[in-house]
mmCIF file of C-alpha atoms in Angstrom:
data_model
loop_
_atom_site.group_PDB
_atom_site.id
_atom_site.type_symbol
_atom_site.label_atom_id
_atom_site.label_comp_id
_atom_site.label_asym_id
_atom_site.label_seq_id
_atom_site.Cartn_x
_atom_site.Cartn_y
_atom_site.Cartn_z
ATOM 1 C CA UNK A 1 190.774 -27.210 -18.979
ATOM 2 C CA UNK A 2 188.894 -25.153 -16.661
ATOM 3 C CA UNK A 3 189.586 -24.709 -13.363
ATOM 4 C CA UNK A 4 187.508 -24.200 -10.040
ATOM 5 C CA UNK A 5 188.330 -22.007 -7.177
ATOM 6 C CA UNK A 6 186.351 -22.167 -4.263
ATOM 7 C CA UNK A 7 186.251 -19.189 -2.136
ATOM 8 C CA UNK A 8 187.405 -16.797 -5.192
ATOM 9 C CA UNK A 9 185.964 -13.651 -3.294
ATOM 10 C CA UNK A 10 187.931 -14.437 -0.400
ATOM 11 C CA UNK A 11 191.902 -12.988 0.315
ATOM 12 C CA UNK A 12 193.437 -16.431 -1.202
ATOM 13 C CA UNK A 13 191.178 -17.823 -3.346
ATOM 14 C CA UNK A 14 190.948 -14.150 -5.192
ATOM 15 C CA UNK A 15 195.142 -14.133 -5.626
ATOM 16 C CA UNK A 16 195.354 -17.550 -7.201
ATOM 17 C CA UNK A 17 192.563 -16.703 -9.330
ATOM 18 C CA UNK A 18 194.404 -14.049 -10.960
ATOM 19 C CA UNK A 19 197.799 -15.967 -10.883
ATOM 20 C CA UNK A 20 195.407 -18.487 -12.806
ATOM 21 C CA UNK A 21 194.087 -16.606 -15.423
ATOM 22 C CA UNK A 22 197.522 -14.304 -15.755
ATOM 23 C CA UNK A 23 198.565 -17.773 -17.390
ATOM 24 C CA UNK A 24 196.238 -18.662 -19.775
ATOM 25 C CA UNK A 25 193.568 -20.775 -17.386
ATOM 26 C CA UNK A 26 189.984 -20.675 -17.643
ATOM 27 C CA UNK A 27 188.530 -20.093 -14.267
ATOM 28 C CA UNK A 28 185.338 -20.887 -12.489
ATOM 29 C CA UNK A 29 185.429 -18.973 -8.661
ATOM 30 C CA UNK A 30 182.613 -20.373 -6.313
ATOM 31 C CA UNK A 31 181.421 -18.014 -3.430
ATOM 32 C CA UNK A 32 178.667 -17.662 -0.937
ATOM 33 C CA UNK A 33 179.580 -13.895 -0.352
ATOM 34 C CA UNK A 34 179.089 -14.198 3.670
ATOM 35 C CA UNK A 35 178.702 -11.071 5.807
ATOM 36 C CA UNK A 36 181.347 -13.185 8.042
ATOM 37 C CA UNK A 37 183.329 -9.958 7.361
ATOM 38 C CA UNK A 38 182.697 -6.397 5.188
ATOM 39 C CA UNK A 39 180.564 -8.065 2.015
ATOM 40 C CA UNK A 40 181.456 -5.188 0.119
ATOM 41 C CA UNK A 41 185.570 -6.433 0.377
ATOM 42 C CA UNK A 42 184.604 -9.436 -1.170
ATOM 43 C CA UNK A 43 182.594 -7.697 -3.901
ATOM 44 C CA UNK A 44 185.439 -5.637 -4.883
ATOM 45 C CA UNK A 45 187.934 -8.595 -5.209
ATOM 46 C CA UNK A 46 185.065 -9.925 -6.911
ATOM 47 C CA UNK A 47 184.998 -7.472 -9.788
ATOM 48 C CA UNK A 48 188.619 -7.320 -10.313
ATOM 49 C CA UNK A 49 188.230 -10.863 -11.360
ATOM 50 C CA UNK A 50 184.796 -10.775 -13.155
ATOM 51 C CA UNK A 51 186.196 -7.997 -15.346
ATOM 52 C CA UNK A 52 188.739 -10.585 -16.775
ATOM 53 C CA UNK A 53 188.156 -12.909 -19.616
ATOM 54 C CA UNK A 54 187.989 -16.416 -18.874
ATOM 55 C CA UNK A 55 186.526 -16.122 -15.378
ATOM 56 C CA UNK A 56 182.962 -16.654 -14.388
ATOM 57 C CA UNK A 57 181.843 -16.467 -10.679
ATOM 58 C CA UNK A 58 179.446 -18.927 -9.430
ATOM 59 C CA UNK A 59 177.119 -17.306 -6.043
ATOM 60 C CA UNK A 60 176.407 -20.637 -4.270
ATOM 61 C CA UNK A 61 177.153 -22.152 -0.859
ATOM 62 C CA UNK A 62 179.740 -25.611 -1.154
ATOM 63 C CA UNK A 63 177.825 -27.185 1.220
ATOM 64 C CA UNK A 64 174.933 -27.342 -1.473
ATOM 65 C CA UNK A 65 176.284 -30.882 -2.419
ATOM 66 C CA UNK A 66 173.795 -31.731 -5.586
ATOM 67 C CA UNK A 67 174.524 -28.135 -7.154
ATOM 68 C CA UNK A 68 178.600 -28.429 -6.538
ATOM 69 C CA UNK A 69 178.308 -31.486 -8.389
ATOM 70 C CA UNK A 70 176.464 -30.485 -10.703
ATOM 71 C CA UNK A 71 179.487 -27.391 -11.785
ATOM 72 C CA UNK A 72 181.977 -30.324 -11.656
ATOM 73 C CA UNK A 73 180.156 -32.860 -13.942
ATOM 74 C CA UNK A 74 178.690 -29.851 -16.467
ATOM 75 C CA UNK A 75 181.650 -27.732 -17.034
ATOM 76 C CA UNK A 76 184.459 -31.103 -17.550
ATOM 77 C CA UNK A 77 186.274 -30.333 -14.401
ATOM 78 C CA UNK A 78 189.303 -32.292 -13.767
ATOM 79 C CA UNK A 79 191.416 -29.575 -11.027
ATOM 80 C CA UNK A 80 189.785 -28.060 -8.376
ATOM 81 C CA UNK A 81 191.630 -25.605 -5.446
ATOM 82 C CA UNK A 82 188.896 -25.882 -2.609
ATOM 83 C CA UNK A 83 190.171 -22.505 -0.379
ATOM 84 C CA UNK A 84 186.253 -22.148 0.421
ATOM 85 C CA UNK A 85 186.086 -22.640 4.479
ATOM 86 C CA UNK A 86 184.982 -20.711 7.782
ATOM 87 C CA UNK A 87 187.656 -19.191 8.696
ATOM 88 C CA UNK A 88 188.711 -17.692 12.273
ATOM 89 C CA UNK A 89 189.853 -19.160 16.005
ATOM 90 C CA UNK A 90 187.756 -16.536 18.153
ATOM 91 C CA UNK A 91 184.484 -16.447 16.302
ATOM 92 C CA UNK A 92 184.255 -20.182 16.243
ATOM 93 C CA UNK A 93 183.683 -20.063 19.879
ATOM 94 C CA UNK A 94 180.793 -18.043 19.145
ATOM 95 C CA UNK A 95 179.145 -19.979 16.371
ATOM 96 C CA UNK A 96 180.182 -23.192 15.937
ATOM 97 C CA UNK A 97 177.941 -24.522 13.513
ATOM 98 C CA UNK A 98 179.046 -21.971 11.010
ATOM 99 C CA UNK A 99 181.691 -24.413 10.778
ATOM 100 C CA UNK A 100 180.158 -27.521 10.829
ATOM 101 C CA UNK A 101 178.218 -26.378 7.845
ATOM 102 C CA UNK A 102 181.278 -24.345 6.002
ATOM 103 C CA UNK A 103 184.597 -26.943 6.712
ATOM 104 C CA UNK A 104 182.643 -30.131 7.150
ATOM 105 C CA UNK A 105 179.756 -30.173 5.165
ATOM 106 C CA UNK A 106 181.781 -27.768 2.268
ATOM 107 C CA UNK A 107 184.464 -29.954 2.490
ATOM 108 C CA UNK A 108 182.483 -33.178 2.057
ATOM 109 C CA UNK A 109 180.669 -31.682 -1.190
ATOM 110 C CA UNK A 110 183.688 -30.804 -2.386
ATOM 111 C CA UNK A 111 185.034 -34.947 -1.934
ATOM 112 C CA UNK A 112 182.074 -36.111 -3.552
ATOM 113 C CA UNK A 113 182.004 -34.009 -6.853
ATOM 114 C CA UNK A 114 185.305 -34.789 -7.382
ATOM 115 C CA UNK A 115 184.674 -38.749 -6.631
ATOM 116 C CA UNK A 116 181.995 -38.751 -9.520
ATOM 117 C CA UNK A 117 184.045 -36.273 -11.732
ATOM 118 C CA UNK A 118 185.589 -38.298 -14.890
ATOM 119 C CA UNK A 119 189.147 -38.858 -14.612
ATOM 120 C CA UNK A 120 189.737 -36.202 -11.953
ATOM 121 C CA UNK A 121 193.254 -35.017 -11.935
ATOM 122 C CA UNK A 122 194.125 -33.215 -8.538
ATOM 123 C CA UNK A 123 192.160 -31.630 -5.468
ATOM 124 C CA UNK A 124 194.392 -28.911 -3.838
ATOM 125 C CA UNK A 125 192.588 -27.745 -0.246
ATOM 126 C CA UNK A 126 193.165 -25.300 2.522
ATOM 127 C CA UNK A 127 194.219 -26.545 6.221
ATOM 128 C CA UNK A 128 196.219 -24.988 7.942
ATOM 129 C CA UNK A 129 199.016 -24.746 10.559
ATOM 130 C CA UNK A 130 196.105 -24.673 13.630
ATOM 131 C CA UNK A 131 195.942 -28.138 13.586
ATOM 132 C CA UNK A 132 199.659 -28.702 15.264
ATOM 133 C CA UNK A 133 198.182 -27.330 18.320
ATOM 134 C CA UNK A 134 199.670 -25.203 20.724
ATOM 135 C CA UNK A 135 203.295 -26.147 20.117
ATOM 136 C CA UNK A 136 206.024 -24.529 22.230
ATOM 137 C CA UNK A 137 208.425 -22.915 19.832
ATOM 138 C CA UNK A 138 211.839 -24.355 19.873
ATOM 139 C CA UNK A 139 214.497 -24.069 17.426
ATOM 140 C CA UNK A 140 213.266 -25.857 14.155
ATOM 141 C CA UNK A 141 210.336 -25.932 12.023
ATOM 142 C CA UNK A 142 206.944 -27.432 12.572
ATOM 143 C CA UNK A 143 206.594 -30.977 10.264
ATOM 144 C CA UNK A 144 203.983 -32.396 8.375
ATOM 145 C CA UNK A 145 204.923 -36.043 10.035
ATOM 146 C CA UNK A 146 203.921 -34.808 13.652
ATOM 147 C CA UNK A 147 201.134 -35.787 15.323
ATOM 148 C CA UNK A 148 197.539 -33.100 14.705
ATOM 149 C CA UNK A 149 195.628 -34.630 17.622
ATOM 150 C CA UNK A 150 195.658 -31.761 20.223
ATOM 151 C CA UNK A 151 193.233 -29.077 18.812
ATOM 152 C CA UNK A 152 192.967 -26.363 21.190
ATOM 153 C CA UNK A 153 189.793 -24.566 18.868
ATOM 154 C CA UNK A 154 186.472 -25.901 16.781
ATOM 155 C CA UNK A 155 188.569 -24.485 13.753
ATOM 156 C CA UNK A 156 191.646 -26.670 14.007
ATOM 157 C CA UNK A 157 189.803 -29.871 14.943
ATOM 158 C CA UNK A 158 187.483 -29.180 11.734
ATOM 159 C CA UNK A 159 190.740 -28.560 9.637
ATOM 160 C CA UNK A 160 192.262 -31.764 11.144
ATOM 161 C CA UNK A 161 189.335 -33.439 10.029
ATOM 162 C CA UNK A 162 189.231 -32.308 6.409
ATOM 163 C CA UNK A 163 192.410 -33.975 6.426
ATOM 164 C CA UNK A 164 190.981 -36.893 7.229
ATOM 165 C CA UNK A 165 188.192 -37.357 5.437
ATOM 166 C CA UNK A 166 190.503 -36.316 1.811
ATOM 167 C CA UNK A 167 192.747 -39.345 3.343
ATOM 168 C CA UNK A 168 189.648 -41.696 3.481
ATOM 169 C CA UNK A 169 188.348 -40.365 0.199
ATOM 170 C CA UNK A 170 191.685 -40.669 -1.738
ATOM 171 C CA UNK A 171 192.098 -44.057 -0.744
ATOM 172 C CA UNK A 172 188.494 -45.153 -1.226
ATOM 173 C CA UNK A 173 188.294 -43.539 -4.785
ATOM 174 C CA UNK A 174 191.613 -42.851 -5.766
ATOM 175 C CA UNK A 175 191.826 -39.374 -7.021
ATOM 176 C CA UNK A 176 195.262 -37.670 -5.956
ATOM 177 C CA UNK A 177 194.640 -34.557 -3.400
ATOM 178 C CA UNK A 178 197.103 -32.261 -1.712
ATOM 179 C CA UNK A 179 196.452 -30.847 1.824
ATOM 180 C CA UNK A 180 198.314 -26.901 2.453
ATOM 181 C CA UNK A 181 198.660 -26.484 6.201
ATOM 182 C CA UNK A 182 198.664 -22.410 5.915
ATOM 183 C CA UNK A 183 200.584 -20.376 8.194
ATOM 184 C CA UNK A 184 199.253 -16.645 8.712
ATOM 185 C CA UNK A 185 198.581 -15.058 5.679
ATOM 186 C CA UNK A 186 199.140 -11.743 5.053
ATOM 187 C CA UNK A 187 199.006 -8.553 2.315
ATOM 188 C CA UNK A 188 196.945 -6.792 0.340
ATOM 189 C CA UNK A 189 193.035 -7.767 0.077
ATOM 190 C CA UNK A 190 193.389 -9.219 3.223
ATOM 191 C CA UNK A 191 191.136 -10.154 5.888
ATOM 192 C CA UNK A 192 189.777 -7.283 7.830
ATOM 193 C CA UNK A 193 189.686 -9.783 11.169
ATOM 194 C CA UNK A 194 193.686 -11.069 10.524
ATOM 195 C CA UNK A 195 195.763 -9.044 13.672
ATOM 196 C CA UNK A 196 197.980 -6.904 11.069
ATOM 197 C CA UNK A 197 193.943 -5.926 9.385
ATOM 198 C CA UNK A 198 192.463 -5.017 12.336
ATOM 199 C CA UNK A 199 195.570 -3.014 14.039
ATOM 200 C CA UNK A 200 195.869 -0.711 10.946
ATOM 201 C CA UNK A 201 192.122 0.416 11.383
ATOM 202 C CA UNK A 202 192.269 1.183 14.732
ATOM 203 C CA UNK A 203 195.943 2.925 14.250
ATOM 204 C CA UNK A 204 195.104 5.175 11.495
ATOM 205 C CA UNK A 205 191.106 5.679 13.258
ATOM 206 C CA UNK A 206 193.371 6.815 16.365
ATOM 207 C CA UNK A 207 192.077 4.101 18.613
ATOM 208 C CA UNK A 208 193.542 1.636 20.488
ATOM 209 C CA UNK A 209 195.211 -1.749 20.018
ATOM 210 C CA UNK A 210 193.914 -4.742 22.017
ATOM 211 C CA UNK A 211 197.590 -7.103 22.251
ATOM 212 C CA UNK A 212 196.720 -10.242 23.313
ATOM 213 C CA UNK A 213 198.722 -13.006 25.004
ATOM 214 C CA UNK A 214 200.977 -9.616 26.514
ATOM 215 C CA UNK A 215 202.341 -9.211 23.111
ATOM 216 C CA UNK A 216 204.584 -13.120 23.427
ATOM 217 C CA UNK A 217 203.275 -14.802 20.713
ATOM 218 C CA UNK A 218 204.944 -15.484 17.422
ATOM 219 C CA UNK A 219 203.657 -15.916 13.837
ATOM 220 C CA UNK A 220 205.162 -17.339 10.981
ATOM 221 C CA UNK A 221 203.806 -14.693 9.141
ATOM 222 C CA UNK A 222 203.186 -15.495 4.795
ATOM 223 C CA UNK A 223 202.803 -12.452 1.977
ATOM 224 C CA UNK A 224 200.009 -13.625 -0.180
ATOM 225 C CA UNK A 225 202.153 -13.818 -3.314
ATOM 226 C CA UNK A 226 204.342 -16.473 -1.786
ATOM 227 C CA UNK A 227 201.437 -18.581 -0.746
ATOM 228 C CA UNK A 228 200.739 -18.163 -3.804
ATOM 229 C CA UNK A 229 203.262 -19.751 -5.608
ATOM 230 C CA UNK A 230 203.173 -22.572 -3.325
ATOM 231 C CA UNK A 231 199.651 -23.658 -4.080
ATOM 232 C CA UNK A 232 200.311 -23.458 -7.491
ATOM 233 C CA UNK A 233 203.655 -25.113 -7.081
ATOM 234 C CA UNK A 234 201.544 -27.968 -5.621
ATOM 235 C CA UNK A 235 198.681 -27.885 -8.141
ATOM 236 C CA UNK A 236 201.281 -28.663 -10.644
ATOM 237 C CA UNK A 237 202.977 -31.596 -9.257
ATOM 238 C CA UNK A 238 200.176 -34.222 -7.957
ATOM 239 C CA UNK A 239 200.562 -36.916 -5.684
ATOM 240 C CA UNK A 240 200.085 -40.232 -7.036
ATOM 241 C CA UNK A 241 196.356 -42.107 -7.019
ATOM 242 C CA UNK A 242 195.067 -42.511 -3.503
ATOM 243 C CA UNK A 243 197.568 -40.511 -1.983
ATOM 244 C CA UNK A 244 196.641 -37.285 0.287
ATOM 245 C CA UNK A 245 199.969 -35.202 0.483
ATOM 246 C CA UNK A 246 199.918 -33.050 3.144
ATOM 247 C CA UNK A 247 202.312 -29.746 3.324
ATOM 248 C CA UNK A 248 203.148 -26.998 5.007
ATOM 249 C CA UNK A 249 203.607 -23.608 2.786
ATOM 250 C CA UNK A 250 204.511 -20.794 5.437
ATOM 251 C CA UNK A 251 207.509 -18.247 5.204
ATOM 252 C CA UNK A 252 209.919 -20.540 7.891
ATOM 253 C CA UNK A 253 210.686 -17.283 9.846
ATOM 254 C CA UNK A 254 208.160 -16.935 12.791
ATOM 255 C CA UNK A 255 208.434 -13.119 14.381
ATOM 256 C CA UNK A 256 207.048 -11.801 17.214
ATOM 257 C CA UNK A 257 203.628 -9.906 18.030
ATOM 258 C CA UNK A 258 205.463 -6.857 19.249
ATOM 259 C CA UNK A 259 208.031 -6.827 16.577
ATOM 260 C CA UNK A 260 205.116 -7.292 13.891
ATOM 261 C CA UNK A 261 203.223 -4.388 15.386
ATOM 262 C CA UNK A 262 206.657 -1.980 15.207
ATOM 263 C CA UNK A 263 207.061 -2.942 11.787
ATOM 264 C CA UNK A 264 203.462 -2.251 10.904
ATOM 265 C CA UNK A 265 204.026 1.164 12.856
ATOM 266 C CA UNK A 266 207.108 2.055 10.402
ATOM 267 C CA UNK A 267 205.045 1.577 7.000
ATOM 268 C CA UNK A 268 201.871 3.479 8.652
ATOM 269 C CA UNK A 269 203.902 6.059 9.742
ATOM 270 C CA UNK A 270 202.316 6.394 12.988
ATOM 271 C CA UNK A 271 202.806 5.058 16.644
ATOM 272 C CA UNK A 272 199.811 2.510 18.185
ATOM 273 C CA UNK A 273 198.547 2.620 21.209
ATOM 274 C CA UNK A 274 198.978 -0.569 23.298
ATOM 275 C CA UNK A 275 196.614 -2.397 25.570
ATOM 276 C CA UNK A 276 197.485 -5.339 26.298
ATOM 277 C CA UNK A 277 195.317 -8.173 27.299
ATOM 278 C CA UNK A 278 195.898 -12.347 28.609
ATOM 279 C CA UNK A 279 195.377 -15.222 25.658
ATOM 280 C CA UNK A 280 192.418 -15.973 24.029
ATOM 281 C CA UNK A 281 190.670 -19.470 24.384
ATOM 282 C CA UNK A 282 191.535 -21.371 21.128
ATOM 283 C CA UNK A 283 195.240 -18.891 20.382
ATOM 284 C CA UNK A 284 198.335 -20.698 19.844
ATOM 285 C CA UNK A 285 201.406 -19.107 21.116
ATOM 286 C CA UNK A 286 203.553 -19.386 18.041
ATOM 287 C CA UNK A 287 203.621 -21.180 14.542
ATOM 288 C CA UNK A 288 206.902 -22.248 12.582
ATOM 289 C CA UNK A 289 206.684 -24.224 9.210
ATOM 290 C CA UNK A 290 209.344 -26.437 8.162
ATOM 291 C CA UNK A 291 208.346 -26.266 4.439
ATOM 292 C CA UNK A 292 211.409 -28.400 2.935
ATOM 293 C CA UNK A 293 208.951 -30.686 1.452
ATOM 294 C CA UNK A 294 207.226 -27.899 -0.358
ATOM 295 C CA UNK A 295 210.625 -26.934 -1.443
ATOM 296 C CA UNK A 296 211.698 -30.447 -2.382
ATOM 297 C CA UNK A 297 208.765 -31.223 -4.757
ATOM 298 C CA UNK A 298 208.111 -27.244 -6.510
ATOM 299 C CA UNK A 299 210.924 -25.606 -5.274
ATOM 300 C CA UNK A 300 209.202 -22.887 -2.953
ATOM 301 C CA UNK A 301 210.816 -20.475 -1.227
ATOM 302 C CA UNK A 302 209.413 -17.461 0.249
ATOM 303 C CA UNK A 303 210.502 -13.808 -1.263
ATOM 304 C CA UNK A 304 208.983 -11.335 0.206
ATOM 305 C CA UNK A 305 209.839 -10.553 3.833
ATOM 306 C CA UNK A 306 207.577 -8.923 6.912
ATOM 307 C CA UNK A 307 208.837 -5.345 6.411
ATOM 308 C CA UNK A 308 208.240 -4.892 2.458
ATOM 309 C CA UNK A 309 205.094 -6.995 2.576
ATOM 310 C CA UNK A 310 203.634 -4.605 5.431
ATOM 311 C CA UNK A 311 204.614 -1.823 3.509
ATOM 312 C CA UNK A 312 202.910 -2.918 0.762
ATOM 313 C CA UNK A 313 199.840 -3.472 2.741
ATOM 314 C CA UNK A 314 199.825 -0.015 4.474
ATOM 315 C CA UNK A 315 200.126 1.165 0.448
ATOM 316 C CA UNK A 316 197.037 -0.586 -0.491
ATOM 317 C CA UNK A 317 195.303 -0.006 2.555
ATOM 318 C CA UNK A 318 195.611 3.349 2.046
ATOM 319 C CA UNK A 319 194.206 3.557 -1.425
ATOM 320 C CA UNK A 320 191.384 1.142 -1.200
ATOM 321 C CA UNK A 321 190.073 3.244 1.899
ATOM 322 C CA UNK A 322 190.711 6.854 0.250
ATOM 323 C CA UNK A 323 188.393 5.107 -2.845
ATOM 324 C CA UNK A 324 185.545 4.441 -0.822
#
C-alpha cells in the first residue's frame, strides 16, 4: 500500500523516500516548499524523487487539515511518516508562530486524518532530542523514560507537545504511533542552517566561523543513512493499539564542537577561521542518546562514523555547488 511522507523535499523526509521506493513502496511526499531555507535545495531533492516511478509529490501545507484528509481517505492510506515540521532553535525566537502553525497545527492535521483513516496501521513522527532540555552531559545516554518538562526553546516545547497530543490521540482512537526523538542529523542534502552546513560555506567562501557557546558544546551527531534505517526499523515494527512509543534514534557517541569543526577541516581540506562567540538563547550544551530500545525492537545500530560521514558531505557539497 502506499505510503505518505510528509516533508519529502526536506533532508529526512527526501532519504526515506528513496529508501522507500528502493524497496518496492509506492510513495506519496507532501511539501509546502518554504523559503525557510534555499527553495531551490528542496527542488532539487525534489526531482531526484519525482523522476522515480511510484512517487508523486503533493505541494500543500499539513496544516490544511480538510485537504490532508482528504490524501489519506482518497489514496487508501494506512502508514504515514509525518517528518513535515518547522524546524530550527534560533529562528524560532524570531518567528514563533511559524511554529505554531507548522508543529502544532501540522501535527494536529496529521492526528486527525489518520483518526478517520480505515484501519490505520502505524503513524511514525519526528521529535527530537530538544525536548530533554539542557541536560548536563555525564557518562551515559539520554532515556526515553526521563522527564521532557524543561524546554529551554519554542521548538522543543512544540516537539514535547506533539508528543503529547499523539499520546492523547492514540489512546482516544487507538491507532498505534511511534515518536523518534532525533539527535543532530547530518550528510548529504542537508540543511544549509545545521552548524556542519553553514561552516562549510563560509570555509570554502573564505569567511569566518561564528563558534558559539566558546566551542564546549557536544552533539551526538547522526549520518542520514543511519537515521534512516532507524525510522524504517520503527515503521516496521508498530506498537500495539493505543500505544505512543517514544524513541530515541541518535549515533550514542556525542563529540565536541571543536573536534567536529577539525574533522570538517580534514575532508575540506582547508583550515577555518574561528570566532568565537557566548551561547545562544534556546542552545543546549550537549545531546547523548541511549538508543538500546531502538536497538532492542529493530536492531539499530549506527555505521557510519563523524569522519567518513563528513567526508562524504564535503564530496557532495562539492559537486552540488560546482553544478549550479
Amino acid at each position: 500500500m502506499t505510503i505518505i511522507v510528509t516533508g519529502a523535499a526536506g533532508f529526512v523526509g527526501h532519504s526515506v523516500a528513496h529508501r522507500l521506493l528502493d524497496r518496492g513502496e509506492s510513495v506519496i511526499g507532501v511539501d509546502n516548499f518554504n523559503s525557510y531555507y534555499d527553495p531551490a535545495l528542496k527542488d532539487a531533492r525534489a526531482a531526484t524523487l519525482i523522476a522515480r516511478p511510484g512517487f508523486r509529490m503533493e505541494r500543500m501545507d499539513i496544516s490544511d487539515a480538510p485537504r490532508m484528509a482528504a490524501l489519506v481517505r482518497d489514496n487508501g492510506i494506512r502508514r504515514i511518516v509525518h517528518l513535515a515540521a518547522q524546524a530550527g532553535v534560533r529562528y524560532s525566537l524570531e518567528n514563533p508562530f511559524a511554529y505554531e502553525k507548522s508543529n502544532l497545527a501540522g501535527h494536529l492535521s496529521v492526528l486527525e486524518a489518520c483518526r478517520h483513516a480505515e484501519g490505520f496501521a502505524h503513524l511514525v513522527y519526528a521529535s527530537s532530542s530538544s525536548v530533554y532540555g539542557d541536560k548536563p552531559l555525564g557518562g551515559e545516554g539520554f532515556t526515553e523514560d526521563e522527564p521532557a518538562a524543561s524546554p529551554v526553546s519554542l521548538y522543543a516545547a512544540t516537539k514535547r507537545a506533539c508528543e503529547l497530543m499523539s499520546a492523547a490521540y492514540a489512546n482516544l482512537y487507538g491507532f498505534p504511533q511511534t515518536g523518534l526523538r532525533f539527535f543532530t542529523v547530518y550528510g548529504p542534502w542537508g540543511r544549509p542552517d545545521m552548524a556542519y552546513f553553514s561552516f562549510t560555506q563560509k570555509i570554502m567562501a573564505g569567511e569566518p566561523i561564528e563558534v558559539y557557546g566558546e566551542g564546549k558544546m557536544a552533539r551526538d551527531f547522526t549520518y542520514i543513512d543511519d537515521i534512516v534505517d532507524g525510522i524504517i526499523g520503527a515503521l516496521d515494527n508498530p506498537p500495539p493499539a493505543r500505544e505512543n512509543r517514544i524513541l530515541n534514534i541518535g549515533d550514542s557517541h556525542p563529540v565536541g564542537l571543536m573536534e567536529m569543526i577539525s574533522t570538517l577541516e580534514k575532508a575540506l581540506g582547508k583550515q577555518a577561521e574561528k570566532i568565537m562567540r557566548p551561547m545562544q538563547p534556546g542552545d543546549v550544551t550537549a545531546t547523548y542518546a541511549d538508543v538500546s530500545k531502538l536497538h532492542a525492537l529493530t536492531g539499530y545500530r549506527p555505521r557510519v562514523m563523524l569522519e567518513e560521514g563528513l567526508q562524504r558531505f564535503a564530496d557532495w557539497y562539492r559537486d552540488y555547488y560546482a553544478a549550479r
